[in-house]
PDB file of C-alpha atoms in Angstrom:
ATOM      1  CA  GLN A   1     -16.849  56.184  20.727  1.00  0.00           C
ATOM      2  CA  LYS A   2     -17.483  52.441  19.132  1.00  0.00           C
ATOM      3  CA  GLU A   3     -15.455  52.378  16.442  1.00  0.00           C
ATOM      4  CA  VAL A   4     -14.199  49.572  12.969  1.00  0.00           C
ATOM      5  CA  GLU A   5     -10.918  48.896  13.142  1.00  0.00           C
ATOM      6  CA  GLN A   6      -9.210  48.328  10.114  1.00  0.00           C
ATOM      7  CA  ASN A   7      -5.147  48.468   8.998  1.00  0.00           C
ATOM      8  CA  SER A   8      -5.284  51.052   6.149  1.00  0.00           C
ATOM      9  CA  GLY A   9      -2.797  48.885   3.782  1.00  0.00           C
ATOM     10  CA  PRO A  10      -1.665  48.230   1.595  1.00  0.00           C
ATOM     11  CA  LEU A  11      -1.717  44.236   1.519  1.00  0.00           C
ATOM     12  CA  SER A  12      -0.097  43.324  -1.432  1.00  0.00           C
ATOM     13  CA  VAL A  13      -0.202  40.164  -2.684  1.00  0.00           C
ATOM     14  CA  PRO A  14       0.326  38.165  -5.517  1.00  0.00           C
ATOM     15  CA  GLU A  15      -2.134  36.920  -8.436  1.00  0.00           C
ATOM     16  CA  GLY A  16      -3.358  33.124  -7.595  1.00  0.00           C
ATOM     17  CA  ALA A  17      -2.940  34.093  -3.649  1.00  0.00           C
ATOM     18  CA  ILE A  18      -5.513  34.032  -0.554  1.00  0.00           C
ATOM     19  CA  ALA A  19      -5.544  38.085   0.834  1.00  0.00           C
ATOM     20  CA  SER A  20      -6.110  38.344   4.126  1.00  0.00           C
ATOM     21  CA  LEU A  21      -8.233  41.521   5.340  1.00  0.00           C
ATOM     22  CA  ASN A  22      -8.865  41.725   8.850  1.00  0.00           C
ATOM     23  CA  CYS A  23     -11.274  44.270  11.029  1.00  0.00           C
ATOM     24  CA  THR A  24     -12.309  44.653  14.688  1.00  0.00           C
ATOM     25  CA  TYR A  25     -15.146  46.809  16.238  1.00  0.00           C
ATOM     26  CA  SER A  26     -15.813  47.870  19.510  1.00  0.00           C
ATOM     27  CA  ASP A  27     -19.391  47.330  20.215  1.00  0.00           C
ATOM     28  CA  ARG A  28     -19.949  43.853  21.687  1.00  0.00           C
ATOM     29  CA  GLY A  29     -23.386  44.467  20.999  1.00  0.00           C
ATOM     30  CA  SER A  30     -23.438  44.403  17.256  1.00  0.00           C
ATOM     31  CA  GLN A  31     -25.269  42.210  15.073  1.00  0.00           C
ATOM     32  CA  SER A  32     -24.417  42.310  11.110  1.00  0.00           C
ATOM     33  CA  PHE A  33     -20.690  42.790   9.379  1.00  0.00           C
ATOM     34  CA  PHE A  34     -20.869  43.923   6.198  1.00  0.00           C
ATOM     35  CA  TRP A  35     -18.121  43.803   3.293  1.00  0.00           C
ATOM     36  CA  TYR A  36     -17.890  46.579   0.098  1.00  0.00           C
ATOM     37  CA  ARG A  37     -15.596  46.177  -1.905  1.00  0.00           C
ATOM     38  CA  GLN A  38     -14.777  50.421  -3.242  1.00  0.00           C
ATOM     39  CA  TYR A  39     -12.776  50.802  -6.493  1.00  0.00           C
ATOM     40  CA  SER A  40     -10.491  54.153  -7.680  1.00  0.00           C
ATOM     41  CA  GLY A  41     -13.590  56.986  -7.796  1.00  0.00           C
ATOM     42  CA  LYS A  42     -15.713  54.862  -7.390  1.00  0.00           C
ATOM     43  CA  SER A  43     -18.744  54.355  -4.550  1.00  0.00           C
ATOM     44  CA  PRO A  44     -19.050  51.290  -1.868  1.00  0.00           C
ATOM     45  CA  GLU A  45     -19.965  47.862  -3.268  1.00  0.00           C
ATOM     46  CA  LEU A  46     -21.783  44.755  -1.130  1.00  0.00           C
ATOM     47  CA  ILE A  47     -19.835  41.891  -1.440  1.00  0.00           C
ATOM     48  CA  MET A  48     -20.792  39.840   2.040  1.00  0.00           C
ATOM     49  CA  PHE A  49     -22.905  39.997   4.981  1.00  0.00           C
ATOM     50  CA  ILE A  50     -22.557  38.170   7.488  1.00  0.00           C
ATOM     51  CA  TYR A  51     -24.351  37.496  10.891  1.00  0.00           C
ATOM     52  CA  SER A  52     -23.444  34.174  12.670  1.00  0.00           C
ATOM     53  CA  ASN A  53     -20.582  33.054  13.971  1.00  0.00           C
ATOM     54  CA  GLY A  54     -18.095  30.914  12.093  1.00  0.00           C
ATOM     55  CA  ASP A  55     -17.245  30.718   8.638  1.00  0.00           C
ATOM     56  CA  LYS A  56     -19.681  32.578   5.981  1.00  0.00           C
ATOM     57  CA  GLU A  57     -18.660  31.209   1.718  1.00  0.00           C
ATOM     58  CA  ASP A  58     -19.606  32.626  -1.777  1.00  0.00           C
ATOM     59  CA  GLY A  59     -17.419  31.782  -4.586  1.00  0.00           C
ATOM     60  CA  ARG A  60     -13.613  32.927  -3.640  1.00  0.00           C
ATOM     61  CA  PHE A  61     -14.878  34.924  -1.271  1.00  0.00           C
ATOM     62  CA  THR A  62     -15.350  33.969   2.324  1.00  0.00           C
ATOM     63  CA  ALA A  63     -16.043  35.998   5.763  1.00  0.00           C
ATOM     64  CA  GLN A  64     -14.804  34.985   8.895  1.00  0.00           C
ATOM     65  CA  LEU A  65     -17.107  36.974  12.369  1.00  0.00           C
ATOM     66  CA  ASN A  66     -16.099  35.596  15.597  1.00  0.00           C
ATOM     67  CA  LYS A  67     -18.270  38.082  18.590  1.00  0.00           C
ATOM     68  CA  ALA A  68     -16.047  37.143  21.611  1.00  0.00           C
ATOM     69  CA  SER A  69     -13.546  38.568  20.309  1.00  0.00           C
ATOM     70  CA  GLN A  70     -14.687  41.152  17.429  1.00  0.00           C
ATOM     71  CA  TYR A  71     -13.480  40.211  14.980  1.00  0.00           C
ATOM     72  CA  VAL A  72     -14.253  39.134  10.878  1.00  0.00           C
ATOM     73  CA  SER A  73     -12.155  39.381   7.719  1.00  0.00           C
ATOM     74  CA  LEU A  74     -12.540  38.238   4.765  1.00  0.00           C
ATOM     75  CA  LEU A  75     -10.985  36.055   2.320  1.00  0.00           C
ATOM     76  CA  ILE A  76      -9.994  36.190  -1.171  1.00  0.00           C
ATOM     77  CA  ARG A  77      -8.861  33.248  -2.549  1.00  0.00           C
ATOM     78  CA  ASP A  78      -7.075  32.530  -6.281  1.00  0.00           C
ATOM     79  CA  SER A  79      -6.286  36.556  -5.324  1.00  0.00           C
ATOM     80  CA  GLN A  80      -6.787  37.946  -9.014  1.00  0.00           C
ATOM     81  CA  PRO A  81      -5.168  41.886 -10.160  1.00  0.00           C
ATOM     82  CA  SER A  82      -8.975  42.810 -10.794  1.00  0.00           C
ATOM     83  CA  ASP A  83      -9.714  42.239  -6.920  1.00  0.00           C
ATOM     84  CA  SER A  84      -6.881  45.239  -6.687  1.00  0.00           C
ATOM     85  CA  ALA A  85      -9.237  47.945  -4.749  1.00  0.00           C
ATOM     86  CA  THR A  86      -9.936  49.314  -1.076  1.00  0.00           C
ATOM     87  CA  TYR A  87     -12.225  46.941   1.254  1.00  0.00           C
ATOM     88  CA  LEU A  88     -14.278  48.730   3.965  1.00  0.00           C
ATOM     89  CA  CYS A  89     -15.346  46.772   6.725  1.00  0.00           C
ATOM     90  CA  ALA A  90     -18.977  47.864   8.066  1.00  0.00           C
ATOM     91  CA  VAL A  91     -20.529  47.139  11.595  1.00  0.00           C
ATOM     92  CA  ASN A  92     -24.117  48.259  12.114  1.00  0.00           C
ATOM     93  CA  LEU A  93     -23.336  48.840  15.378  1.00  0.00           C
ATOM     94  CA  SER A  94     -26.039  48.595  18.831  1.00  0.00           C
ATOM     95  CA  GLY A  95     -27.840  51.500  20.284  1.00  0.00           C
ATOM     96  CA  GLY A  96     -30.999  51.813  18.435  1.00  0.00           C
ATOM     97  CA  SER A  97     -31.008  52.234  14.529  1.00  0.00           C
ATOM     98  CA  TYR A  98     -28.160  50.372  13.833  1.00  0.00           C
ATOM     99  CA  ILE A  99     -26.590  52.785  11.764  1.00  0.00           C
ATOM    100  CA  PRO A 100     -23.774  51.338   9.225  1.00  0.00           C
ATOM    101  CA  THR A 101     -20.930  52.630  10.660  1.00  0.00           C
ATOM    102  CA  PHE A 102     -17.713  51.993   8.542  1.00  0.00           C
ATOM    103  CA  GLY A 103     -13.425  51.172   8.781  1.00  0.00           C
ATOM    104  CA  ARG A 104     -11.389  53.696   6.987  1.00  0.00           C
ATOM    105  CA  GLY A 105     -11.402  50.515   4.569  1.00  0.00           C
ATOM    106  CA  THR A 106      -8.218  48.787   3.367  1.00  0.00           C
ATOM    107  CA  SER A 107      -6.252  49.056   0.355  1.00  0.00           C
ATOM    108  CA  LEU A 108      -5.385  45.635  -1.395  1.00  0.00           C
ATOM    109  CA  ILE A 109      -3.115  45.453  -4.616  1.00  0.00           C
ATOM    110  CA  VAL A 110      -2.784  41.861  -6.256  1.00  0.00           C
ATOM    111  CA  HIS A 111       0.005  41.886  -8.760  1.00  0.00           C
ATOM    112  CA  PRO A 112      -0.071  39.824 -11.882  1.00  0.00           C
TER     113      PRO A 112
ATOM    114  CA  GLU B   1     -26.442  49.998 -11.440  1.00  0.00           C
ATOM    115  CA  THR B   2     -27.639  49.371  -7.456  1.00  0.00           C
ATOM    116  CA  GLY B   3     -30.670  51.612  -7.870  1.00  0.00           C
ATOM    117  CA  VAL B   4     -29.093  55.130  -6.071  1.00  0.00           C
ATOM    118  CA  THR B   5     -28.524  57.586  -8.260  1.00  0.00           C
ATOM    119  CA  GLN B   6     -26.940  60.669  -7.598  1.00  0.00           C
ATOM    120  CA  THR B   7     -26.968  64.408  -9.084  1.00  0.00           C
ATOM    121  CA  PRO B   8     -24.714  65.734  -9.585  1.00  0.00           C
ATOM    122  CA  ARG B   9     -21.587  64.052 -10.415  1.00  0.00           C
ATOM    123  CA  HIS B  10     -19.369  66.883 -10.220  1.00  0.00           C
ATOM    124  CA  LEU B  11     -19.563  70.061  -8.341  1.00  0.00           C
ATOM    125  CA  VAL B  12     -17.356  73.432  -8.024  1.00  0.00           C
ATOM    126  CA  MET B  13     -18.161  75.774  -5.867  1.00  0.00           C
ATOM    127  CA  GLY B  14     -17.431  78.679  -4.279  1.00  0.00           C
ATOM    128  CA  MET B  15     -17.599  79.526  -0.444  1.00  0.00           C
ATOM    129  CA  THR B  16     -20.447  82.249  -0.206  1.00  0.00           C
ATOM    130  CA  ASN B  17     -22.868  79.951  -2.988  1.00  0.00           C
ATOM    131  CA  LYS B  18     -25.806  77.355  -1.941  1.00  0.00           C
ATOM    132  CA  LYS B  19     -26.544  73.975  -3.971  1.00  0.00           C
ATOM    133  CA  SER B  20     -28.147  71.444  -3.397  1.00  0.00           C
ATOM    134  CA  LEU B  21     -27.690  67.126  -3.808  1.00  0.00           C
ATOM    135  CA  LYS B  22     -30.426  65.168  -5.391  1.00  0.00           C
ATOM    136  CA  CYS B  23     -30.318  60.869  -4.383  1.00  0.00           C
ATOM    137  CA  GLU B  24     -33.581  59.439  -5.676  1.00  0.00           C
ATOM    138  CA  GLN B  25     -33.272  55.559  -5.066  1.00  0.00           C
ATOM    139  CA  HIS B  26     -35.945  53.126  -6.944  1.00  0.00           C
ATOM    140  CA  LEU B  27     -35.570  50.242  -5.105  1.00  0.00           C
ATOM    141  CA  GLY B  28     -38.127  50.757  -2.335  1.00  0.00           C
ATOM    142  CA  HIS B  29     -36.467  51.535   0.458  1.00  0.00           C
ATOM    143  CA  ASN B  30     -36.947  52.820   3.265  1.00  0.00           C
ATOM    144  CA  ALA B  31     -34.391  54.340   5.077  1.00  0.00           C
ATOM    145  CA  MET B  32     -31.979  56.818   3.798  1.00  0.00           C
ATOM    146  CA  TYR B  33     -28.266  58.055   4.537  1.00  0.00           C
ATOM    147  CA  TRP B  34     -25.507  60.725   3.145  1.00  0.00           C
ATOM    148  CA  TYR B  35     -21.718  59.994   3.900  1.00  0.00           C
ATOM    149  CA  LYS B  36     -19.133  61.877   2.785  1.00  0.00           C
ATOM    150  CA  GLN B  37     -16.273  60.514   2.424  1.00  0.00           C
ATOM    151  CA  SER B  38     -12.620  62.093   2.532  1.00  0.00           C
ATOM    152  CA  ALA B  39      -9.208  61.347   1.293  1.00  0.00           C
ATOM    153  CA  LYS B  40      -7.172  59.129   3.644  1.00  0.00           C
ATOM    154  CA  LYS B  41     -10.444  59.083   6.322  1.00  0.00           C
ATOM    155  CA  PRO B  42     -13.255  56.691   7.028  1.00  0.00           C
ATOM    156  CA  LEU B  43     -17.079  57.229   5.822  1.00  0.00           C
ATOM    157  CA  GLU B  44     -18.252  59.226   7.976  1.00  0.00           C
ATOM    158  CA  LEU B  45     -21.958  58.930   8.557  1.00  0.00           C
ATOM    159  CA  MET B  46     -24.042  62.847   8.029  1.00  0.00           C
ATOM    160  CA  PHE B  47     -27.428  61.802   8.280  1.00  0.00           C
ATOM    161  CA  VAL B  48     -30.014  59.009   8.129  1.00  0.00           C
ATOM    162  CA  TYR B  49     -33.656  59.174   7.466  1.00  0.00           C
ATOM    163  CA  SER B  50     -36.014  56.647   8.148  1.00  0.00           C
ATOM    164  CA  LEU B  51     -39.415  56.884   6.349  1.00  0.00           C
ATOM    165  CA  GLU B  52     -38.672  60.607   5.553  1.00  0.00           C
ATOM    166  CA  GLU B  53     -37.792  61.304   9.790  1.00  0.00           C
ATOM    167  CA  ARG B  54     -34.588  62.558  10.578  1.00  0.00           C
ATOM    168  CA  VAL B  55     -33.560  59.850  13.159  1.00  0.00           C
ATOM    169  CA  GLU B  56     -29.592  61.035  12.905  1.00  0.00           C
ATOM    170  CA  ASN B  57     -27.277  63.960  13.186  1.00  0.00           C
ATOM    171  CA  ASN B  58     -23.957  63.170  13.353  1.00  0.00           C
ATOM    172  CA  SER B  59     -23.153  66.470  14.044  1.00  0.00           C
ATOM    173  CA  VAL B  60     -22.766  67.961  11.533  1.00  0.00           C
ATOM    174  CA  PRO B  61     -22.474  71.818  10.776  1.00  0.00           C
ATOM    175  CA  SER B  62     -25.862  73.325   9.756  1.00  0.00           C
ATOM    176  CA  ARG B  63     -23.806  74.442   6.329  1.00  0.00           C
ATOM    177  CA  PHE B  64     -25.135  71.301   6.144  1.00  0.00           C
ATOM    178  CA  SER B  65     -29.483  70.733   5.872  1.00  0.00           C
ATOM    179  CA  PRO B  66     -30.414  67.403   4.690  1.00  0.00           C
ATOM    180  CA  GLU B  67     -34.221  67.065   3.106  1.00  0.00           C
ATOM    181  CA  CYS B  68     -36.182  64.222   2.697  1.00  0.00           C
ATOM    182  CA  PRO B  69     -39.422  65.403   0.489  1.00  0.00           C
ATOM    183  CA  ASN B  70     -40.977  61.313   0.520  1.00  0.00           C
ATOM    184  CA  SER B  71     -38.817  58.514   0.699  1.00  0.00           C
ATOM    185  CA  SER B  72     -37.390  57.761  -2.782  1.00  0.00           C
ATOM    186  CA  HIS B  73     -35.874  61.433  -2.690  1.00  0.00           C
ATOM    187  CA  LEU B  74     -32.513  62.810  -0.500  1.00  0.00           C
ATOM    188  CA  PHE B  75     -31.428  66.031  -0.792  1.00  0.00           C
ATOM    189  CA  LEU B  76     -28.555  67.586   1.203  1.00  0.00           C
ATOM    190  CA  HIS B  77     -28.621  71.677   0.601  1.00  0.00           C
ATOM    191  CA  LEU B  78     -25.662  73.387   1.106  1.00  0.00           C
ATOM    192  CA  HIS B  79     -24.914  77.164   1.658  1.00  0.00           C
ATOM    193  CA  THR B  80     -21.906  78.859   2.973  1.00  0.00           C
ATOM    194  CA  LEU B  81     -18.713  75.910   2.994  1.00  0.00           C
ATOM    195  CA  GLN B  82     -15.686  75.766   3.327  1.00  0.00           C
ATOM    196  CA  PRO B  83     -12.618  74.684   1.773  1.00  0.00           C
ATOM    197  CA  GLU B  84     -12.605  71.286   4.517  1.00  0.00           C
ATOM    198  CA  ASP B  85     -15.719  70.387   3.234  1.00  0.00           C
ATOM    199  CA  SER B  86     -14.257  68.974  -0.524  1.00  0.00           C
ATOM    200  CA  ALA B  87     -14.966  65.410  -0.360  1.00  0.00           C
ATOM    201  CA  LEU B  88     -16.905  62.951  -1.829  1.00  0.00           C
ATOM    202  CA  TYR B  89     -20.721  62.727  -1.194  1.00  0.00           C
ATOM    203  CA  LEU B  90     -22.229  59.290  -1.276  1.00  0.00           C
ATOM    204  CA  CYS B  91     -25.573  58.624  -0.400  1.00  0.00           C
ATOM    205  CA  ALA B  92     -27.170  55.569   0.038  1.00  0.00           C
ATOM    206  CA  SER B  93     -30.228  53.085   0.882  1.00  0.00           C
ATOM    207  CA  SER B  94     -31.612  50.256   2.803  1.00  0.00           C
ATOM    208  CA  LEU B  95     -34.467  48.242   3.112  1.00  0.00           C
ATOM    209  CA  GLY B  96     -34.795  49.754   6.900  1.00  0.00           C
ATOM    210  CA  THR B  97     -32.145  50.521   9.890  1.00  0.00           C
ATOM    211  CA  GLY B  98     -31.821  46.700  10.912  1.00  0.00           C
ATOM    212  CA  ASN B  99     -29.645  44.235  10.180  1.00  0.00           C
ATOM    213  CA  THR B 100     -29.674  44.946   5.943  1.00  0.00           C
ATOM    214  CA  GLU B 101     -27.220  46.481   3.722  1.00  0.00           C
ATOM    215  CA  ALA B 102     -26.986  49.769   2.097  1.00  0.00           C
ATOM    216  CA  PHE B 103     -26.946  50.798  -1.668  1.00  0.00           C
ATOM    217  CA  PHE B 104     -24.335  53.448  -2.729  1.00  0.00           C
ATOM    218  CA  GLY B 105     -25.032  56.545  -5.673  1.00  0.00           C
ATOM    219  CA  GLN B 106     -22.070  56.555  -7.147  1.00  0.00           C
ATOM    220  CA  GLY B 107     -21.301  59.478  -5.166  1.00  0.00           C
ATOM    221  CA  THR B 108     -21.417  64.051  -5.831  1.00  0.00           C
ATOM    222  CA  ARG B 109     -17.246  64.699  -5.574  1.00  0.00           C
ATOM    223  CA  LEU B 110     -17.462  68.292  -4.123  1.00  0.00           C
ATOM    224  CA  THR B 111     -14.648  70.932  -4.070  1.00  0.00           C
ATOM    225  CA  VAL B 112     -15.652  73.923  -2.432  1.00  0.00           C
ATOM    226  CA  VAL B 113     -13.170  77.221  -4.081  1.00  0.00           C
TER     227      VAL B 113
END
């Protein structure tokens, strides 16, 4: 069973702090990795994608990928209360069609 | 707006009813997906269509029947559902089924009574 694992949380951080969200995956052949944000009652929206080992930065967000350790993370700098949401890790698993498979998500709470 | 539109947004149906969920995308994408999201569970992939051909059926019960008449439209036909089928049903599309991100519709909140 090819899986994507996330700690469900909640992860609680103070406003202005760095929030670190982690995700592990079981399929070594996975090629692409995505982070989605889902507000309560809303649909997931893409924040970042990463394909290569290392870091990728976009504004306050940094995605980190380590394929050897099968680990992908999302860092949110200067966290804001508006960042409070569930963050879903998605991995396009190998085996033909590279279908996006989601973790159960980590709930992030940023308190003032 | 993501360019993926789902209707209806909310649906309440009895176990003997037949209803359909509709999804439409205006992004020129070739792949469309149905996901089910239940409380406290990961997004569950149900069906994948690529260029109107079904490429994935993730062991979904036959009471769920997808239809993809063209690359812009996707339906999920529902009949004789069970209360445990109550969930948020999300449609998504992507450029292809390769290394591309998925764009989601707003979802249909389904309640089976």
